[in-house]
Amino acid sequence: MSVLAKSSMQKAIDLENRYGAHNYHPLPVVLSRGEGVYVWDVDGKQYYDFLSAYSAVNQGHCHPKIIGALTEQAQKLTLTSRAFYNDMLGKYEKFATEFFGFDKMLPMNTGAEAVETALKICRRWAYEVKGIAENQAQIVVCNNNFHGRTTTIVSFSNDEVARKNFGPYTQGFIKVEYDNLIALEAAFRSNPTIAGFLVEPIQGEAGVFVPSEGYLKKAKELCDVYNILFIADEVQTGIARTGRLLATCGNCNCSDKNCSGTPEVKPDILILGKALSGGAYPVSAVFANNSIMDVITPGSHGSTFGGNPIAAAVAIAALEVVRDEKLAENADQLGALFRSELNTYIESSKVVRLVRGKGLLNAIVINDTEESQKAWNICLRLRDHGLLAKPTHGNIIRFAPPLVMNEEQLRDCVSIIIKTLKEFE
Ligand SMILES: *Cc1c(COP(=O)(O)O)cnc(C)c1O
């Protein structure tokens, strides 16, 4: 091979650049294998994955139990569509509704589809149960939300990059400030046509913003007072990521020792995706009780792949791993350790302003402007030192490793992160 020959890394990047739409700006690293908390690039270099595919790979890469369920089911039956019954979907629905404590679920594939499904359920409920006049229903959302990429969802985003030139936009959404109960109540009080409040328990994409203690609980109480559905988008925060099975910690059967079975907040509609499959397959779902879910009737909603037998087998295995390996407790303990170790460093740091988060969903804020390249450059150096993470918004770096990490690995990661940050002091 000539010394001028392109590396296999560069070849892979060139192919994506030439033949793929440029809808992402990936960190320059080309991965070809993953196992547990590790991924390897095409040259065999090993990295800690500190993004976990935006919290889809909570159970670790290629978990043998999940991959086992996937391959076993793939050899028996992959897709029937919902024109016919299959022998896996009902089992999955029973398992998952009991796991999360709801009467019913509606299976979809991606997070954005599940959010769309929840919005449709909420609107139907507005007209058929709450009694709002036709086409008048409003849904309250938060500033700086991230709920996916469909035309309706970007209609109520305030991220100009995500929205610009995708209009005309879908009507029927009211934006309020996140973590502001006064603004929320003012919106509820002034508008009798509000049917739902869609919220992320922690705003992940916005930069891991954890709301004030009691915000979710009081927001739910306000929803109850005004007969408004509390819709929790836990696509990123759910499935043990924040140290509990759910960040809203509904009335679930999780193994979380802090969970008394009494919900802190029980959403009226719960949206899950990402780690529902452990990253092995696109699986999402919407959960609700009968009084809400029964507005969905044959023909009113659907998806060819939603609830397919592979998805069902994979999701059951993925949830069993979360329960059996006590991933919520592990995320809780390692998250506390992570923040305390970083806080010790931050006391004397000029580069990092703060660390925040819950469980193993954390972020550091770099002491620079949003437009600066510093967070990106830090991520490049982290990569060189064997750890993969990515900036969210300009100067914020999210840290979300797989939840199957052990303490020794976490301490190793903390030392890589601090060593790297010190190079920027
Ligand atoms: C990732 C994400 C979505 C969208 O999920 P996709 O599978 O990418 O469509 C929705 N809501 C939240 C909170 C997310 O983090």
CSV table of C-alpha atoms and ligand atoms in Angstrom, one decimal:
chain,number,residue,atom,x,y,z
A,1,MET,CA,0.0,0.0,0.0
A,2,SER,CA,1.3,3.4,-1.0
A,3,VAL,CA,2.0,5.9,1.8
A,4,LEU,CA,-0.4,8.2,-0.1
A,5,ALA,CA,-3.2,5.7,0.1
A,6,LYS,CA,-6.2,7.0,2.0
A,7,SER,CA,-6.8,5.5,5.5
A,8,SER,CA,-9.9,3.4,5.7
A,9,MET,CA,-11.1,6.0,8.2
A,10,GLN,CA,-10.9,8.8,5.6
A,11,LYS,CA,-12.5,6.5,2.9
A,12,ALA,CA,-15.5,5.9,5.0
A,13,ILE,CA,-15.9,9.7,5.8
A,14,ASP,CA,-15.5,10.6,2.1
A,15,LEU,CA,-18.2,8.1,1.1
A,16,GLU,CA,-20.7,9.6,3.6
A,17,ASN,CA,-19.8,13.1,2.5
A,18,ARG,CA,-20.2,12.3,-1.2
A,19,TYR,CA,-23.3,10.1,-1.2
A,20,GLY,CA,-25.1,11.0,2.0
A,21,ALA,CA,-27.2,14.1,2.7
A,22,HIS,CA,-25.3,16.4,5.0
A,23,ASN,CA,-27.9,16.4,7.8
A,24,TYR,CA,-25.3,15.7,10.6
A,25,HIS,CA,-21.9,17.0,11.5
A,26,PRO,CA,-20.2,13.9,13.1
A,27,LEU,CA,-17.0,13.9,15.1
A,28,PRO,CA,-14.3,12.4,12.8
A,29,VAL,CA,-14.1,8.9,14.0
A,30,VAL,CA,-15.3,5.8,12.1
A,31,LEU,CA,-16.6,3.0,14.3
A,32,SER,CA,-16.9,-0.7,13.3
A,33,ARG,CA,-17.5,-2.6,16.5
A,34,GLY,CA,-19.0,-2.2,20.0
A,35,GLU,CA,-19.3,-4.2,23.2
A,36,GLY,CA,-20.6,-3.0,26.5
A,37,VAL,CA,-19.2,0.5,27.3
A,38,TYR,CA,-16.6,0.3,24.5
A,39,VAL,CA,-16.5,0.9,20.8
A,40,TRP,CA,-13.7,0.4,18.3
A,41,ASP,CA,-12.8,2.3,15.2
A,42,VAL,CA,-11.8,0.8,11.8
A,43,ASP,CA,-8.1,0.8,12.9
A,44,GLY,CA,-8.9,-1.1,16.0
A,45,LYS,CA,-8.5,1.8,18.5
A,46,GLN,CA,-10.7,1.4,21.6
A,47,TYR,CA,-12.9,4.1,23.0
A,48,TYR,CA,-15.3,4.6,25.9
A,49,ASP,CA,-18.6,5.6,24.4
A,50,PHE,CA,-19.8,8.6,26.4
A,51,LEU,CA,-22.8,9.4,24.3
A,52,SER,CA,-24.5,5.9,24.0
A,53,ALA,CA,-26.2,7.0,20.8
A,54,TYR,CA,-28.1,9.8,22.6
A,55,SER,CA,-29.0,7.3,25.4
A,56,ALA,CA,-30.3,4.5,23.1
A,57,VAL,CA,-27.5,2.2,24.2
A,58,ASN,CA,-28.2,2.3,28.0
A,59,GLN,CA,-27.8,-1.5,28.2
A,60,GLY,CA,-24.3,-1.3,26.5
A,61,HIS,CA,-23.3,-2.2,22.9
A,62,CYS,CA,-24.4,-5.5,21.6
A,63,HIS,CA,-25.7,-6.8,24.9
A,64,PRO,CA,-25.7,-10.6,24.4
A,65,LYS,CA,-29.2,-11.1,25.8
A,66,ILE,CA,-30.7,-8.4,23.5
A,67,ILE,CA,-28.8,-9.6,20.5
A,68,GLY,CA,-29.8,-13.2,21.3
A,69,ALA,CA,-33.5,-12.2,21.4
A,70,LEU,CA,-33.0,-10.3,18.1
A,71,THR,CA,-31.4,-13.1,16.2
A,72,GLU,CA,-33.6,-15.8,17.5
A,73,GLN,CA,-36.8,-13.9,16.6
A,74,ALA,CA,-35.3,-12.8,13.2
A,75,GLN,CA,-35.1,-16.4,12.2
A,76,LYS,CA,-38.7,-17.2,13.1
A,77,LEU,CA,-40.9,-14.2,12.0
A,78,THR,CA,-39.9,-10.6,11.3
A,79,LEU,CA,-43.0,-8.7,10.2
A,80,THR,CA,-46.7,-9.4,9.7
A,81,SER,CA,-48.0,-5.9,9.8
A,82,ARG,CA,-51.0,-5.3,12.0
A,83,ALA,CA,-53.3,-6.7,9.4
A,84,PHE,CA,-52.8,-9.9,11.3
A,85,TYR,CA,-52.0,-10.8,14.9
A,86,ASN,CA,-48.6,-12.1,15.8
A,87,ASP,CA,-47.6,-14.2,18.8
A,88,MET,CA,-45.1,-11.7,20.2
A,89,LEU,CA,-46.9,-8.3,20.3
A,90,GLY,CA,-49.5,-9.2,23.0
A,91,LYS,CA,-46.7,-10.7,25.2
A,92,TYR,CA,-44.7,-7.5,24.8
A,93,GLU,CA,-47.7,-5.3,25.5
A,94,LYS,CA,-48.5,-7.2,28.7
A,95,PHE,CA,-44.9,-7.1,29.9
A,96,ALA,CA,-44.3,-3.4,29.1
A,97,THR,CA,-47.6,-2.0,30.4
A,98,GLU,CA,-47.0,-3.9,33.7
A,99,PHE,CA,-43.4,-2.8,33.8
A,100,PHE,CA,-44.3,0.9,33.5
A,101,GLY,CA,-47.7,0.7,35.2
A,102,PHE,CA,-50.2,1.7,32.5
A,103,ASP,CA,-53.4,0.0,31.1
A,104,LYS,CA,-52.3,0.1,27.5
A,105,MET,CA,-49.5,1.0,25.0
A,106,LEU,CA,-49.3,1.9,21.4
A,107,PRO,CA,-46.1,0.6,19.7
A,108,MET,CA,-44.2,2.7,17.1
A,109,ASN,CA,-40.6,2.7,15.9
A,110,THR,CA,-38.8,6.1,16.3
A,111,GLY,CA,-39.0,8.7,19.1
A,112,ALA,CA,-40.5,11.3,16.8
A,113,GLU,CA,-43.3,8.9,15.7
A,114,ALA,CA,-44.1,8.2,19.3
A,115,VAL,CA,-44.3,12.0,20.1
A,116,GLU,CA,-46.6,12.5,17.0
A,117,THR,CA,-48.7,9.6,18.3
A,118,ALA,CA,-49.0,11.2,21.8
A,119,LEU,CA,-50.0,14.5,20.2
A,120,LYS,CA,-52.7,12.8,18.1
A,121,ILE,CA,-54.0,10.9,21.2
A,122,CYS,CA,-54.1,14.2,23.1
A,123,ARG,CA,-56.0,16.0,20.4
A,124,ARG,CA,-58.6,13.2,20.1
A,125,TRP,CA,-59.0,13.2,23.8
A,126,ALA,CA,-59.5,17.0,23.7
A,127,TYR,CA,-62.5,16.7,21.4
A,128,GLU,CA,-64.0,13.4,22.4
A,129,VAL,CA,-63.5,13.4,26.2
A,130,LYS,CA,-62.7,17.0,27.3
A,131,GLY,CA,-65.2,18.5,24.9
A,132,ILE,CA,-63.1,21.2,23.2
A,133,ALA,CA,-64.6,22.6,20.0
A,134,GLU,CA,-63.4,21.1,16.8
A,135,ASN,CA,-59.9,22.1,15.7
A,136,GLN,CA,-59.5,24.4,18.7
A,137,ALA,CA,-57.2,22.2,20.9
A,138,GLN,CA,-53.9,23.7,22.0
A,139,ILE,CA,-50.9,21.9,23.4
A,140,VAL,CA,-48.4,23.7,25.7
A,141,VAL,CA,-44.7,23.0,25.0
A,142,CYS,CA,-41.5,24.4,26.5
A,143,ASN,CA,-39.0,26.8,25.1
A,144,ASN,CA,-35.8,25.0,23.9
A,145,ASN,CA,-37.6,21.7,23.7
A,146,PHE,CA,-36.4,18.8,21.6
A,147,HIS,CA,-39.0,16.2,20.6
A,148,GLY,CA,-37.8,15.1,17.1
A,149,ARG,CA,-37.7,16.2,13.5
A,150,THR,CA,-41.1,15.8,11.8
A,151,THR,CA,-42.8,18.8,10.3
A,152,THR,CA,-45.3,19.1,13.3
A,153,ILE,CA,-42.6,18.7,15.9
A,154,VAL,CA,-40.2,21.3,14.3
A,155,SER,CA,-43.3,23.6,14.1
A,156,PHE,CA,-43.1,24.1,17.9
A,157,SER,CA,-39.3,24.1,18.2
A,158,ASN,CA,-37.5,27.4,18.7
A,159,ASP,CA,-34.2,26.1,17.3
A,160,GLU,CA,-33.9,28.1,14.1
A,161,VAL,CA,-31.6,25.6,12.5
A,162,ALA,CA,-34.1,22.8,12.9
A,163,ARG,CA,-37.1,25.0,11.8
A,164,LYS,CA,-35.9,27.4,9.1
A,165,ASN,CA,-37.6,27.0,5.7
A,166,PHE,CA,-39.6,24.0,6.7
A,167,GLY,CA,-42.9,26.0,7.0
A,168,PRO,CA,-45.8,26.3,6.8
A,169,TYR,CA,-45.9,25.2,10.4
A,170,THR,CA,-48.5,23.1,12.2
A,171,GLN,CA,-50.8,25.2,14.4
A,172,GLY,CA,-52.1,24.5,17.9
A,173,PHE,CA,-49.0,24.9,20.1
A,174,ILE,CA,-48.2,27.4,22.8
A,175,LYS,CA,-44.7,27.8,24.1
A,176,VAL,CA,-43.8,28.6,27.7
A,177,GLU,CA,-40.6,28.9,29.6
A,178,TYR,CA,-39.2,25.6,30.9
A,179,ASP,CA,-39.1,25.2,34.7
A,180,ASN,CA,-41.5,28.2,35.2
A,181,LEU,CA,-44.7,27.3,37.0
A,182,ILE,CA,-46.0,30.8,36.9
A,183,ALA,CA,-45.8,31.0,33.1
A,184,LEU,CA,-47.4,27.5,32.9
A,185,GLU,CA,-50.3,28.4,35.1
A,186,ALA,CA,-50.8,31.7,33.3
A,187,ALA,CA,-51.1,29.8,30.0
A,188,PHE,CA,-53.5,27.3,31.5
A,189,ARG,CA,-55.6,30.0,33.2
A,190,SER,CA,-55.9,32.2,30.1
A,191,ASN,CA,-56.8,29.5,27.6
A,192,PRO,CA,-59.7,27.0,28.1
A,193,THR,CA,-58.8,25.1,24.9
A,194,ILE,CA,-55.6,23.7,26.2
A,195,ALA,CA,-55.6,19.9,26.1
A,196,GLY,CA,-52.0,18.8,26.9
A,197,PHE,CA,-48.7,19.8,28.3
A,198,LEU,CA,-45.7,18.1,26.6
A,199,VAL,CA,-42.5,18.2,28.6
A,200,GLU,CA,-39.1,16.6,28.9
A,201,PRO,CA,-38.4,15.8,32.6
A,202,ILE,CA,-34.8,16.9,31.9
A,203,GLN,CA,-34.1,18.9,28.7
A,204,GLY,CA,-31.5,16.7,27.1
A,205,GLU,CA,-30.7,18.2,23.7
A,206,ALA,CA,-30.9,21.7,25.1
A,207,GLY,CA,-27.9,20.9,27.3
A,208,VAL,CA,-29.1,18.7,30.1
A,209,PHE,CA,-31.2,21.2,32.0
A,210,VAL,CA,-32.5,19.7,35.2
A,211,PRO,CA,-35.7,21.6,36.4
A,212,SER,CA,-36.1,22.8,40.0
A,213,GLU,CA,-37.0,20.3,42.7
A,214,GLY,CA,-40.8,19.9,42.6
A,215,TYR,CA,-41.3,21.4,39.1
A,216,LEU,CA,-42.7,18.3,37.5
A,217,LYS,CA,-44.9,17.4,40.5
A,218,LYS,CA,-46.4,20.9,40.6
A,219,ALA,CA,-46.8,21.0,36.8
A,220,LYS,CA,-48.8,17.7,37.0
A,221,GLU,CA,-50.9,19.1,39.8
A,222,LEU,CA,-51.7,22.2,37.6
A,223,CYS,CA,-52.6,19.8,34.8
A,224,ASP,CA,-55.0,18.0,37.1
A,225,VAL,CA,-56.7,21.2,38.2
A,226,TYR,CA,-57.2,22.4,34.6
A,227,ASN,CA,-58.0,18.9,33.2
A,228,ILE,CA,-55.0,19.0,30.9
A,229,LEU,CA,-53.0,15.9,30.0
A,230,PHE,CA,-49.4,15.7,31.3
A,231,ILE,CA,-47.4,14.2,28.5
A,232,ALA,CA,-43.8,13.2,29.5
A,233,ASP,CA,-41.3,12.7,26.7
A,234,GLU,CA,-38.9,10.3,28.3
A,235,VAL,CA,-37.3,9.2,25.0
A,236,GLN,CA,-33.9,10.3,26.4
A,237,THR,CA,-34.5,10.4,30.2
A,238,GLY,CA,-36.3,7.1,30.5
A,239,ILE,CA,-35.2,3.5,31.0
A,240,ALA,CA,-32.8,4.1,33.9
A,241,ARG,CA,-30.7,6.9,32.4
A,242,THR,CA,-31.3,9.4,35.2
A,243,GLY,CA,-30.9,6.9,38.1
A,244,ARG,CA,-34.5,5.8,38.1
A,245,LEU,CA,-36.5,3.7,35.7
A,246,LEU,CA,-38.2,6.9,34.6
A,247,ALA,CA,-37.2,10.5,35.4
A,248,THR,CA,-40.9,11.1,36.3
A,249,CYS,CA,-40.7,7.8,38.2
A,250,GLY,CA,-44.2,6.7,37.6
A,251,ASN,CA,-46.0,3.9,39.5
A,252,CYS,CA,-43.8,1.3,38.1
A,253,ASN,CA,-42.4,-2.1,39.1
A,254,CYS,CA,-38.8,-0.9,38.8
A,255,SER,CA,-36.1,-2.3,41.1
A,256,ASP,CA,-35.2,1.2,42.2
A,257,LYS,CA,-34.8,1.0,46.0
A,258,ASN,CA,-36.0,4.6,46.3
A,259,CYS,CA,-39.2,3.9,44.4
A,260,SER,CA,-41.9,3.1,46.8
A,261,GLY,CA,-44.4,2.4,44.0
A,262,THR,CA,-45.9,5.7,44.9
A,263,PRO,CA,-45.4,7.9,41.9
A,264,GLU,CA,-43.6,11.2,42.3
A,265,VAL,CA,-45.3,12.2,39.0
A,266,LYS,CA,-47.3,9.8,37.0
A,267,PRO,CA,-47.7,11.1,33.5
A,268,ASP,CA,-51.1,10.8,31.7
A,269,ILE,CA,-49.2,9.9,28.6
A,270,LEU,CA,-45.6,8.5,28.7
A,271,ILE,CA,-43.4,8.5,25.6
A,272,LEU,CA,-40.5,6.1,25.3
A,273,GLY,CA,-38.0,5.2,22.6
A,274,LYS,CA,-34.2,5.0,22.3
A,275,ALA,CA,-33.2,2.5,25.1
A,276,LEU,CA,-36.5,0.7,24.8
A,277,SER,CA,-34.5,-1.6,22.4
A,278,GLY,CA,-31.1,-1.1,24.0
A,279,GLY,CA,-30.0,0.4,20.6
A,280,ALA,CA,-30.5,-2.9,18.8
A,281,TYR,CA,-33.6,-1.9,16.7
A,282,PRO,CA,-35.9,1.2,16.3
A,283,VAL,CA,-38.5,0.7,19.0
A,284,SER,CA,-40.7,3.4,20.6
A,285,ALA,CA,-44.1,3.4,22.4
A,286,VAL,CA,-46.7,5.5,24.0
A,287,PHE,CA,-48.3,4.5,27.2
A,288,ALA,CA,-51.6,5.7,28.7
A,289,ASN,CA,-54.6,4.4,30.7
A,290,ASN,CA,-57.8,3.3,29.1
A,291,SER,CA,-59.7,6.6,29.6
A,292,ILE,CA,-57.2,8.2,27.3
A,293,MET,CA,-56.0,5.4,25.0
A,294,ASP,CA,-59.5,4.3,24.1
A,295,VAL,CA,-59.9,7.3,21.8
A,296,ILE,CA,-57.7,5.4,19.4
A,297,THR,CA,-59.9,3.2,17.1
A,298,PRO,CA,-59.2,1.0,14.2
A,299,GLY,CA,-57.9,3.0,11.2
A,300,SER,CA,-57.2,6.1,13.3
A,301,HIS,CA,-53.5,5.5,13.6
A,302,GLY,CA,-50.9,3.0,12.7
A,303,SER,CA,-47.5,2.0,11.4
A,304,THR,CA,-46.4,-0.9,9.2
A,305,PHE,CA,-43.5,-1.8,11.4
A,306,GLY,CA,-44.9,-0.7,14.7
A,307,GLY,CA,-45.2,-3.6,17.1
A,308,ASN,CA,-43.4,-6.1,14.8
A,309,PRO,CA,-42.3,-9.4,16.3
A,310,ILE,CA,-38.6,-8.5,16.3
A,311,ALA,CA,-39.3,-5.2,18.1
A,312,ALA,CA,-41.4,-7.0,20.7
A,313,ALA,CA,-38.7,-9.7,21.4
A,314,VAL,CA,-35.9,-7.1,21.5
A,315,ALA,CA,-37.8,-4.7,23.8
A,316,ILE,CA,-38.8,-7.4,26.3
A,317,ALA,CA,-35.1,-8.4,26.5
A,318,ALA,CA,-33.9,-4.8,26.8
A,319,LEU,CA,-36.2,-4.1,29.7
A,320,GLU,CA,-35.3,-7.4,31.4
A,321,VAL,CA,-31.6,-6.3,31.3
A,322,VAL,CA,-32.5,-3.0,32.9
A,323,ARG,CA,-34.3,-4.7,35.7
A,324,ASP,CA,-32.0,-7.7,36.2
A,325,GLU,CA,-28.7,-5.7,36.0
A,326,LYS,CA,-30.1,-3.0,38.3
A,327,LEU,CA,-29.1,-0.3,35.8
A,328,ALA,CA,-31.1,2.4,37.5
A,329,GLU,CA,-29.2,2.0,40.8
A,330,ASN,CA,-25.9,1.8,39.0
A,331,ALA,CA,-26.7,5.0,37.1
A,332,ASP,CA,-27.7,6.7,40.3
A,333,GLN,CA,-24.5,5.7,42.2
A,334,LEU,CA,-22.1,6.3,39.3
A,335,GLY,CA,-23.7,9.6,38.4
A,336,ALA,CA,-23.2,10.9,41.9
A,337,LEU,CA,-19.6,9.9,41.8
A,338,PHE,CA,-19.1,11.4,38.4
A,339,ARG,CA,-20.5,14.8,39.4
A,340,SER,CA,-18.6,14.9,42.7
A,341,GLU,CA,-15.2,14.0,41.0
A,342,LEU,CA,-15.8,16.7,38.4
A,343,ASN,CA,-16.9,19.3,40.9
A,344,THR,CA,-13.6,18.8,42.8
A,345,TYR,CA,-11.8,19.6,39.6
A,346,ILE,CA,-14.1,22.4,38.6
A,347,GLU,CA,-13.4,24.3,41.8
A,348,SER,CA,-10.0,25.3,40.4
A,349,SER,CA,-10.8,25.2,36.7
A,350,LYS,CA,-10.9,28.1,34.3
A,351,VAL,CA,-12.2,26.0,31.4
A,352,VAL,CA,-15.3,24.4,32.9
A,353,ARG,CA,-18.0,26.5,34.5
A,354,LEU,CA,-20.1,23.7,36.0
A,355,VAL,CA,-21.3,20.1,35.8
A,356,ARG,CA,-25.0,19.3,36.0
A,357,GLY,CA,-27.3,16.3,35.5
A,358,LYS,CA,-29.0,13.4,37.1
A,359,GLY,CA,-27.9,9.8,37.1
A,360,LEU,CA,-25.7,9.2,34.1
A,361,LEU,CA,-27.2,12.0,32.0
A,362,ASN,CA,-24.8,14.9,32.7
A,363,ALA,CA,-23.2,17.8,30.9
A,364,ILE,CA,-20.4,20.3,31.5
A,365,VAL,CA,-20.6,23.9,30.5
A,366,ILE,CA,-17.4,25.2,29.0
A,367,ASN,CA,-16.3,28.7,30.0
A,368,ASP,CA,-16.6,30.2,26.5
A,369,THR,CA,-19.2,31.7,24.1
A,370,GLU,CA,-21.8,29.5,22.4
A,371,GLU,CA,-20.1,30.2,19.1
A,372,SER,CA,-16.6,29.2,20.2
A,373,GLN,CA,-14.9,26.1,18.9
A,374,LYS,CA,-13.6,25.1,22.3
A,375,ALA,CA,-16.1,22.4,23.2
A,376,TRP,CA,-15.7,20.8,19.8
A,377,ASN,CA,-11.9,20.9,20.2
A,378,ILE,CA,-12.1,19.4,23.6
A,379,CYS,CA,-14.2,16.5,22.1
A,380,LEU,CA,-11.5,15.9,19.5
A,381,ARG,CA,-8.9,15.7,22.2
A,382,LEU,CA,-11.1,13.4,24.3
A,383,ARG,CA,-11.3,11.2,21.2
A,384,ASP,CA,-7.5,11.1,20.9
A,385,HIS,CA,-7.5,10.0,24.6
A,386,GLY,CA,-10.0,7.2,23.9
A,387,LEU,CA,-13.3,8.7,25.0
A,388,LEU,CA,-16.2,9.8,22.7
A,389,ALA,CA,-18.5,12.7,23.5
A,390,LYS,CA,-20.1,15.5,21.5
A,391,PRO,CA,-21.1,19.1,22.2
A,392,THR,CA,-24.9,19.7,22.4
A,393,HIS,CA,-25.3,23.5,22.1
A,394,GLY,CA,-22.0,25.2,21.3
A,395,ASN,CA,-20.3,25.3,24.7
A,396,ILE,CA,-22.0,22.4,26.4
A,397,ILE,CA,-20.7,18.8,26.3
A,398,ARG,CA,-23.1,16.0,27.2
A,399,PHE,CA,-21.7,12.9,29.1
A,400,ALA,CA,-24.0,9.8,28.9
A,401,PRO,CA,-22.1,6.5,29.0
A,402,PRO,CA,-23.8,3.1,28.8
A,403,LEU,CA,-25.3,2.3,32.2
A,404,VAL,CA,-23.5,-1.1,32.4
A,405,MET,CA,-20.3,0.8,33.3
A,406,ASN,CA,-18.6,-0.2,36.5
A,407,GLU,CA,-16.9,2.0,39.1
A,408,GLU,CA,-13.3,1.3,37.9
A,409,GLN,CA,-14.2,2.2,34.3
A,410,LEU,CA,-16.0,5.4,35.4
A,411,ARG,CA,-13.0,6.5,37.4
A,412,ASP,CA,-10.8,5.8,34.4
A,413,CYS,CA,-13.1,8.0,32.3
A,414,VAL,CA,-13.1,10.8,34.8
A,415,SER,CA,-9.3,10.8,34.7
A,416,ILE,CA,-9.3,10.9,30.9
A,417,ILE,CA,-11.8,13.8,31.0
A,418,ILE,CA,-9.9,15.8,33.6
A,419,LYS,CA,-6.6,15.2,31.9
A,420,THR,CA,-8.0,16.4,28.6
A,421,LEU,CA,-9.6,19.5,30.2
A,422,LYS,CA,-6.3,20.4,31.9
A,423,GLU,CA,-4.8,20.6,28.4
A,424,PHE,CA,-7.1,23.6,27.8
A,425,GLU,CA,-6.5,25.4,31.0
B,1,LIG,C1,-34.1,11.6,20.5
B,1,LIG,C2,-35.4,12.2,21.1
B,1,LIG,C3,-36.5,12.2,20.3
B,1,LIG,C4,-36.6,11.7,18.9
B,1,LIG,O1,-36.3,10.4,18.8
B,1,LIG,P1,-35.9,9.8,17.3
B,1,LIG,O2,-35.9,8.3,17.5
B,1,LIG,O3,-34.6,10.4,16.9
B,1,LIG,O4,-37.0,10.2,16.4
B,1,LIG,C5,-37.7,12.7,20.9
B,1,LIG,N1,-37.6,13.2,22.2
B,1,LIG,C6,-36.5,13.3,22.9
B,1,LIG,C7,-36.5,13.9,24.3
B,1,LIG,C8,-35.3,12.8,22.4
B,1,LIG,O5,-34.2,12.8,23.1
